[in-house]
Coordinates of C-alpha atoms in Angstrom, one line a residue:
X899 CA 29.7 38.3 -28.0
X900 CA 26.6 36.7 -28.5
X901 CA 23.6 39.3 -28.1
X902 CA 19.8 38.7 -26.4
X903 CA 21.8 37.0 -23.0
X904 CA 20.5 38.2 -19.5
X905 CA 21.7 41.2 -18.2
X906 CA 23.3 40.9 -15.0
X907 CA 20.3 41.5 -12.1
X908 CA 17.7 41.4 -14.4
X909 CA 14.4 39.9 -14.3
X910 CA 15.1 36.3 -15.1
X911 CA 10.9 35.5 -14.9
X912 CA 10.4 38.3 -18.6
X913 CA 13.8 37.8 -20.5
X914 CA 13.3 34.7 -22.6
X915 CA 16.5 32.0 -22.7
X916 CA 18.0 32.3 -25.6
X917 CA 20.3 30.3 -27.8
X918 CA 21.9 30.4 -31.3
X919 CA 22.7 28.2 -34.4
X920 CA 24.8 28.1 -37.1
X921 CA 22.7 28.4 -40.3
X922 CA 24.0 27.2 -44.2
X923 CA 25.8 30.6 -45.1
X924 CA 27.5 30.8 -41.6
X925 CA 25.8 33.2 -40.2
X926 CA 24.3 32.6 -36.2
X927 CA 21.0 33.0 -35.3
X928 CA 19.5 33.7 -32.1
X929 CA 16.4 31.2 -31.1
X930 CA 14.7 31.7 -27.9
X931 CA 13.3 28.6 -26.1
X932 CA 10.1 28.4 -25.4
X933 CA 8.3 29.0 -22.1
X934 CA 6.3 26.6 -20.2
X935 CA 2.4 27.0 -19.6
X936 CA 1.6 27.9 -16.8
X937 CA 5.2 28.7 -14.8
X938 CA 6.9 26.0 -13.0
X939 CA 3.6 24.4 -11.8
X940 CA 1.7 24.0 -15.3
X941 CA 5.0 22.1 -16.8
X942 CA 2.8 19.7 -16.5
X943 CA -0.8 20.3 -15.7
X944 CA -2.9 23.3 -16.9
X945 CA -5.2 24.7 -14.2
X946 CA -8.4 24.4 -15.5
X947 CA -10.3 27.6 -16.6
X948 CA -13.7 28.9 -15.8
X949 CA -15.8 27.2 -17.6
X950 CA -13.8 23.8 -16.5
X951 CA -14.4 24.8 -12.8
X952 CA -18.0 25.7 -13.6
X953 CA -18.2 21.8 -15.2
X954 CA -16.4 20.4 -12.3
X955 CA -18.7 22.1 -9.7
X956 CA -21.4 21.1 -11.6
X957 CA -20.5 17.1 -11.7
X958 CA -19.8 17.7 -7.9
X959 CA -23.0 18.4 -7.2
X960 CA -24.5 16.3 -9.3
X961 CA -22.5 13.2 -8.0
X962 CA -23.5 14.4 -4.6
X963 CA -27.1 14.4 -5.6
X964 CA -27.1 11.0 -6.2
X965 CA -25.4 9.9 -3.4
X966 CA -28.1 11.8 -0.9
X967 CA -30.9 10.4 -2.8
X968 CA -29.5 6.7 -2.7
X969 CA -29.0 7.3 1.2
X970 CA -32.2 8.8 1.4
X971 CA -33.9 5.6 -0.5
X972 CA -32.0 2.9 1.8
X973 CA -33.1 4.5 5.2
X974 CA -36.8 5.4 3.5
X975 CA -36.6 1.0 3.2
X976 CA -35.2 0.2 6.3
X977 CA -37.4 2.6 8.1
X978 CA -40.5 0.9 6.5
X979 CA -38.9 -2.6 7.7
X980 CA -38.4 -1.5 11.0
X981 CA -34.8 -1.9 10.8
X982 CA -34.0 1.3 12.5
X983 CA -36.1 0.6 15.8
X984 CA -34.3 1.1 18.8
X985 CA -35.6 -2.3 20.0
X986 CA -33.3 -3.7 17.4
X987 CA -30.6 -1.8 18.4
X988 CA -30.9 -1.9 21.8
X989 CA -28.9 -5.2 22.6
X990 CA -25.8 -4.2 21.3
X991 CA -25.5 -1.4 24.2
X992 CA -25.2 -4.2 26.9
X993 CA -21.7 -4.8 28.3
X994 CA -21.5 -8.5 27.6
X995 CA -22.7 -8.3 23.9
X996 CA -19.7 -5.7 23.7
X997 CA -17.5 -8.1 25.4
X998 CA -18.0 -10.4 23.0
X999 CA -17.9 -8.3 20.0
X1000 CA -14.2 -7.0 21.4
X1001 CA -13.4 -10.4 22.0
X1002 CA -13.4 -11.3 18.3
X1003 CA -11.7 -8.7 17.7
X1004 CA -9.1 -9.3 19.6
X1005 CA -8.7 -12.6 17.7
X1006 CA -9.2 -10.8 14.4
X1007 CA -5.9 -8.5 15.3
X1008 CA -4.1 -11.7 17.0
X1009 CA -5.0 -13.9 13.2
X1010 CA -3.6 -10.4 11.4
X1011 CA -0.7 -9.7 13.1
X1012 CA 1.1 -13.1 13.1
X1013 CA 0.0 -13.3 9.7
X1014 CA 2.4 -10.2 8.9
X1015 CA 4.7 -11.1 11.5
X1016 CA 5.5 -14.6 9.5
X1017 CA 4.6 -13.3 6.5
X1018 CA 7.0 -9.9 6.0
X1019 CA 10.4 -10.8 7.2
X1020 CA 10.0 -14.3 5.3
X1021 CA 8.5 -12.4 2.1
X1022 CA 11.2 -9.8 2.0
X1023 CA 13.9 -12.9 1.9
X1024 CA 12.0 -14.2 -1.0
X1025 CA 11.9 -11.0 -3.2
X1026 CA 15.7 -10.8 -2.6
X1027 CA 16.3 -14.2 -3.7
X1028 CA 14.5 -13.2 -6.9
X1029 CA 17.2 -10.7 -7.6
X1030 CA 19.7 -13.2 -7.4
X1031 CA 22.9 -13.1 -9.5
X1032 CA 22.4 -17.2 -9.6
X1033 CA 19.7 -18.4 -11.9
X1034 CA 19.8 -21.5 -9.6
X1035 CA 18.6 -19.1 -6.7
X1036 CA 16.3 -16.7 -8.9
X1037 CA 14.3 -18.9 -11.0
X1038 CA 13.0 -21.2 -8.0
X1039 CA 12.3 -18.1 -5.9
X1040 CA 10.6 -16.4 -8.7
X1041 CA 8.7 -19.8 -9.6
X1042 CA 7.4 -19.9 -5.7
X1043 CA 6.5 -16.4 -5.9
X1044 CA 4.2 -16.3 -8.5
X1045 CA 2.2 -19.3 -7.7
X1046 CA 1.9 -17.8 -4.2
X1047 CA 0.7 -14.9 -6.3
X1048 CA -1.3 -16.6 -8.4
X1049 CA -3.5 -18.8 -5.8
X1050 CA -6.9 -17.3 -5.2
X1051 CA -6.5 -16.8 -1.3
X1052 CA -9.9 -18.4 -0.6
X1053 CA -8.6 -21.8 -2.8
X1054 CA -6.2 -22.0 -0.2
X1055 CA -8.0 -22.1 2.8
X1056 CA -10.2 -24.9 1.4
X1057 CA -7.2 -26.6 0.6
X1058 CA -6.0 -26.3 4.1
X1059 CA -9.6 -26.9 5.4
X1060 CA -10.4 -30.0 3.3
X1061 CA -7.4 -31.4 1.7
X1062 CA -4.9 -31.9 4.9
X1063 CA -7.4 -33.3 6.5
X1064 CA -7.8 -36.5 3.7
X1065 CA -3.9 -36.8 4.0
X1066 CA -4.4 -37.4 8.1
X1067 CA -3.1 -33.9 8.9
X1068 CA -5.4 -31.6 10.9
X1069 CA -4.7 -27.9 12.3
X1070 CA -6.6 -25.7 14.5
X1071 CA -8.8 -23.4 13.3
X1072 CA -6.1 -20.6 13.8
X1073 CA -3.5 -21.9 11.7
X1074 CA -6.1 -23.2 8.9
X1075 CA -6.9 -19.4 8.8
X1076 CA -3.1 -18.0 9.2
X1077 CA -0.9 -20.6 7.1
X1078 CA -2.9 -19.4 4.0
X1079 CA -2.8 -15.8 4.9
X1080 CA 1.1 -16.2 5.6
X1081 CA 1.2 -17.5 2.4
X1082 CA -0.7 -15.5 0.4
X1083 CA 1.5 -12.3 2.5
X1084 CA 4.9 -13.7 0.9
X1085 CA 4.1 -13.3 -2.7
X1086 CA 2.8 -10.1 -2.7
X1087 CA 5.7 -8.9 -0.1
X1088 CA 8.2 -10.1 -1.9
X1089 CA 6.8 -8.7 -5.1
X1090 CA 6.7 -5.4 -3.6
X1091 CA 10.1 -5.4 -2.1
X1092 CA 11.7 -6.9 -5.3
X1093 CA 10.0 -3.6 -6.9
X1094 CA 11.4 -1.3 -4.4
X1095 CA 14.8 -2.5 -5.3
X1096 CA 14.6 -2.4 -8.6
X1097 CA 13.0 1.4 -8.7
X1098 CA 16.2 2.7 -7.4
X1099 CA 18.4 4.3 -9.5
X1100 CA 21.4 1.9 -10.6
X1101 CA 24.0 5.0 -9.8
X1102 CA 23.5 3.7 -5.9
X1103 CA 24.8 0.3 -6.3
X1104 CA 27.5 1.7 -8.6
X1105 CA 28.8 4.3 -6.1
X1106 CA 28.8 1.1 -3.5
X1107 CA 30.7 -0.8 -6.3
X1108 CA 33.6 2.0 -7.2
X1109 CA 34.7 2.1 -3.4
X1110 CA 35.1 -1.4 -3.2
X1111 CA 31.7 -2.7 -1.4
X1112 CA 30.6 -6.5 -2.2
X1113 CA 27.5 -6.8 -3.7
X1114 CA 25.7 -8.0 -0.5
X1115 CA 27.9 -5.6 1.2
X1116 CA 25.9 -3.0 -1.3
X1117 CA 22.1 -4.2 -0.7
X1118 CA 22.7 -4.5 2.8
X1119 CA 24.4 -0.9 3.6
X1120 CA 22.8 0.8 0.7
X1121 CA 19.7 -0.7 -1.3
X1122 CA 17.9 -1.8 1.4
X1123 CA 18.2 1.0 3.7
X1124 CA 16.6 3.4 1.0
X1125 CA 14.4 0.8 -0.3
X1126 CA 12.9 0.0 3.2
X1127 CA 12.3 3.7 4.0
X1128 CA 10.7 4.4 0.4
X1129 CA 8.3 0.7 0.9
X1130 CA 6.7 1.6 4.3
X1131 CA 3.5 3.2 2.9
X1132 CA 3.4 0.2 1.0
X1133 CA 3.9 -2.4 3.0
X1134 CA 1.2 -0.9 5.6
X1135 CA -1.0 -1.0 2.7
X1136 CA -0.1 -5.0 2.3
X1137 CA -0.6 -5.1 5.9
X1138 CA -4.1 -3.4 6.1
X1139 CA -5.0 -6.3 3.5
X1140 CA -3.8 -8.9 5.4
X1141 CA -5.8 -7.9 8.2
X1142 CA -9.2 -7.8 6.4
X1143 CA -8.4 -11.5 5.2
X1144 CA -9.0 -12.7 8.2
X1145 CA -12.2 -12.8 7.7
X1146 CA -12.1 -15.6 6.0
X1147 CA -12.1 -17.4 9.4
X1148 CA -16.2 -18.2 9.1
X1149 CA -15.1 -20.8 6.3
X1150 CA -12.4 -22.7 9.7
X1151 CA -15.1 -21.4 12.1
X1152 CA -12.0 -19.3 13.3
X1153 CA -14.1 -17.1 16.2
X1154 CA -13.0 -13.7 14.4
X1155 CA -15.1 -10.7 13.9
X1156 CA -17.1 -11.7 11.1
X1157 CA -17.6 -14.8 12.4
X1158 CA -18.8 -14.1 15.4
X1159 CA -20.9 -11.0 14.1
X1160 CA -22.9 -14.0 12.5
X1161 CA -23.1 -16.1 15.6
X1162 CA -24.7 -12.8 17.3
X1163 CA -26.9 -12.3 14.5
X1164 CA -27.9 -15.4 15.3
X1165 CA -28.5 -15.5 18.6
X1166 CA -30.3 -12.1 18.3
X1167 CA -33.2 -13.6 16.3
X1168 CA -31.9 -12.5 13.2
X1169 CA -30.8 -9.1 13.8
X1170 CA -27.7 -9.6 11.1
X1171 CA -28.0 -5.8 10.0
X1172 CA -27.4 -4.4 13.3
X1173 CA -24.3 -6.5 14.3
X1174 CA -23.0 -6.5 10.7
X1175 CA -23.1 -2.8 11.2
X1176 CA -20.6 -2.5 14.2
X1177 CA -18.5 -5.0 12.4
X1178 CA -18.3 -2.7 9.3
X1179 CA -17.8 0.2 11.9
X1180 CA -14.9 -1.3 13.7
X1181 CA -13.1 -2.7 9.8
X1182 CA -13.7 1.3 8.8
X1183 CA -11.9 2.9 11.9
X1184 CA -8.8 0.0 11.9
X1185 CA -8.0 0.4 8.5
X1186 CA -8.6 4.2 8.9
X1187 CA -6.2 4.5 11.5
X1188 CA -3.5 2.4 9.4
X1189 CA -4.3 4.4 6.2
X1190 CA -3.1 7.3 8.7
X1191 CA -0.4 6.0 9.5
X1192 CA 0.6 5.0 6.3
X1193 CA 0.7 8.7 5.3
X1194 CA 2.7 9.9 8.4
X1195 CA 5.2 7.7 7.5
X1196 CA 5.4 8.6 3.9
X1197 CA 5.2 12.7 4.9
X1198 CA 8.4 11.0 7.5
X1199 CA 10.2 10.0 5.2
X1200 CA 9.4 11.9 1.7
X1201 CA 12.9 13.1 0.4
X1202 CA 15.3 10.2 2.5
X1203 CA 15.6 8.5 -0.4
X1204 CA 18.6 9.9 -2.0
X1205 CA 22.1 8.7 -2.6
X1206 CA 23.6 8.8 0.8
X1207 CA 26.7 11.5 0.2
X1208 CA 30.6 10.3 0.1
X1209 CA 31.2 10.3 4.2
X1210 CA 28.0 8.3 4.5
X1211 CA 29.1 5.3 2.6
X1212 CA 32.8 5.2 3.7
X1213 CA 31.4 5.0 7.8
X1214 CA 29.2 2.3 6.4
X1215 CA 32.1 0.6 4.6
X1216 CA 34.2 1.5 7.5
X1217 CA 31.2 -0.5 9.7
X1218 CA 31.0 -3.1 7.3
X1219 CA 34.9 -4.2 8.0
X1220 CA 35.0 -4.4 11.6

């Protein structure tokens, strides 16, 4: 019997694991592994001691320093330009300055969310095609993708701003602004949903294999389910993106929120700083509230990732046949 083993009911967290090997004259002897730093948690990261917390709380409030001062500085300037007047400020509390403000807005979200609404589904296709079995199928995908990719998005709106219109082609301002977000949209979803796929572990397709699924059978009922769940945050993220491109719409005169922020800058005599401010306030709490919801979803579905268990996949198989 091999000695140094646990005793039965023992504290497992002081008896050291312990193995044996055969030496050169036959004999065994015991090793013990060794023990990770820190328990479970410092397997990988060491808490810091005190005099690393006494450096981090120093370069805390050192960064934070800085940042007061620099805030300081800016409102010591505008205060001296007379940028902070309440005279300044004052339009942008009537009702018909705010009307127009939400107006553009409106538009912004309107330009956004067809953008996503072409842009997703039609991406999602692409990144699947690139995972083709077919070179035929793969290649040209893969080929479309990366120029999509590739395109600066702003070299795209010109094109659609200035080039279709020398080929006797015009579009409204709406589509000259969309069409290149759309575009822009597919690569990168595609991209992201080809990497979603390919992050999964191969033994899910192979379990869908050894009962007998087809292979679209297998991404439809299996992949793609997982993948989806596991690609939310991300695709949010891609969507939050999407929705600050469209303010690109000054270059097609598109009447979105930046846009029109400079036509009421305008009109104000000049009073960019003050309307450029609500503009920055209103990009700040959108893409707050979708970086919120980004994380619900990922809390939502942490952990739902997993290979779906032996009754799962036969009722989908079972599905599948009807």
């Amino acid at each position: 019997m091999t000695t140094g083993t646990k005793p039965l009911g023992g504290p497992t967290e002081t008896t050291p694991r312990t193995t044996t090997r055969q030496t050169t004259t036959g004999r065994r002897q015991l090793i013990s592994a060794p023990r990770p730093l820190g328990g479970a948690a410092g397997v990988l990261f060491e808490p810091p001691g005190e005099r690393g917390r006494r450096r981090r709380g120093i370069a805390s409030a050192a960064a934070s320093a800085v940042v007061a001062l620099c805030v300081a500085v800016v409102l010591i300037q505008l205060t001296r330009h007379g940028q902070l007047d309440w005279e300044r400020w004052q339009p942008l509390s009537q009702v018909s300055i705010q009307r127009f403000i939400f107006s553009a807005l409106g538009n912004t979200v309107l330009a956004g969310v067809v953008s996503i609404a072409i842009g997703l589904p039609v991406g999602a296709v692409m990144g699947l095609l690139r995972l083709s079995r077919r070179r035929l199928v793969s290649v040209p995908s893969g080929a479309v993708v990366e120029l999509l990719r590739s395109l600066p998005l702003l070299f795209v709106v010109y094109f659609f701003l200035l080039a279709l219109p020398a080929l006797g082609l015009r579009l409204p301002p709406f589509w000259q602004l969309v069409i290149p977000i759309v575009l822009h949209s597919i690569g990168n979803f595609a991209e992201i949903f080809r990497a979603g796929v390919l992050a999964l572990p191969r033994g899910q397709s192979e379990a869908g294999y050894a009962i007998g699924l087809r292979h679209g059978q297998v991404m439809r009922l299996i992949v793609l389910p997982q993948a989806v769940r596991a690609l939310l945050p991300t695709i949010i993220g891609q969507a939050v993106r999407a929705l600050k491109d469209t303010t690109l719409g000054y270059v097609v005169s598109y009447p979105e929120l930046m846009h029109q922020g400079n036509v009421l800058g305008s009109y104000l005599e000049n009073d960019f700083l003050q309307v450029y401010f609500e503009v920055a306030v209103i990009f700040v709490v959108m893409n707050w509230l979708l970086s919120r919801l980004a994380e619900w979803v990922e809390s939502r579905t942490a952990g739902r990732t997993s290979a779906p268990d032996r009754s799962t996949v036969t009722a989908r198989r079972t599905a599948a046949l009807r």
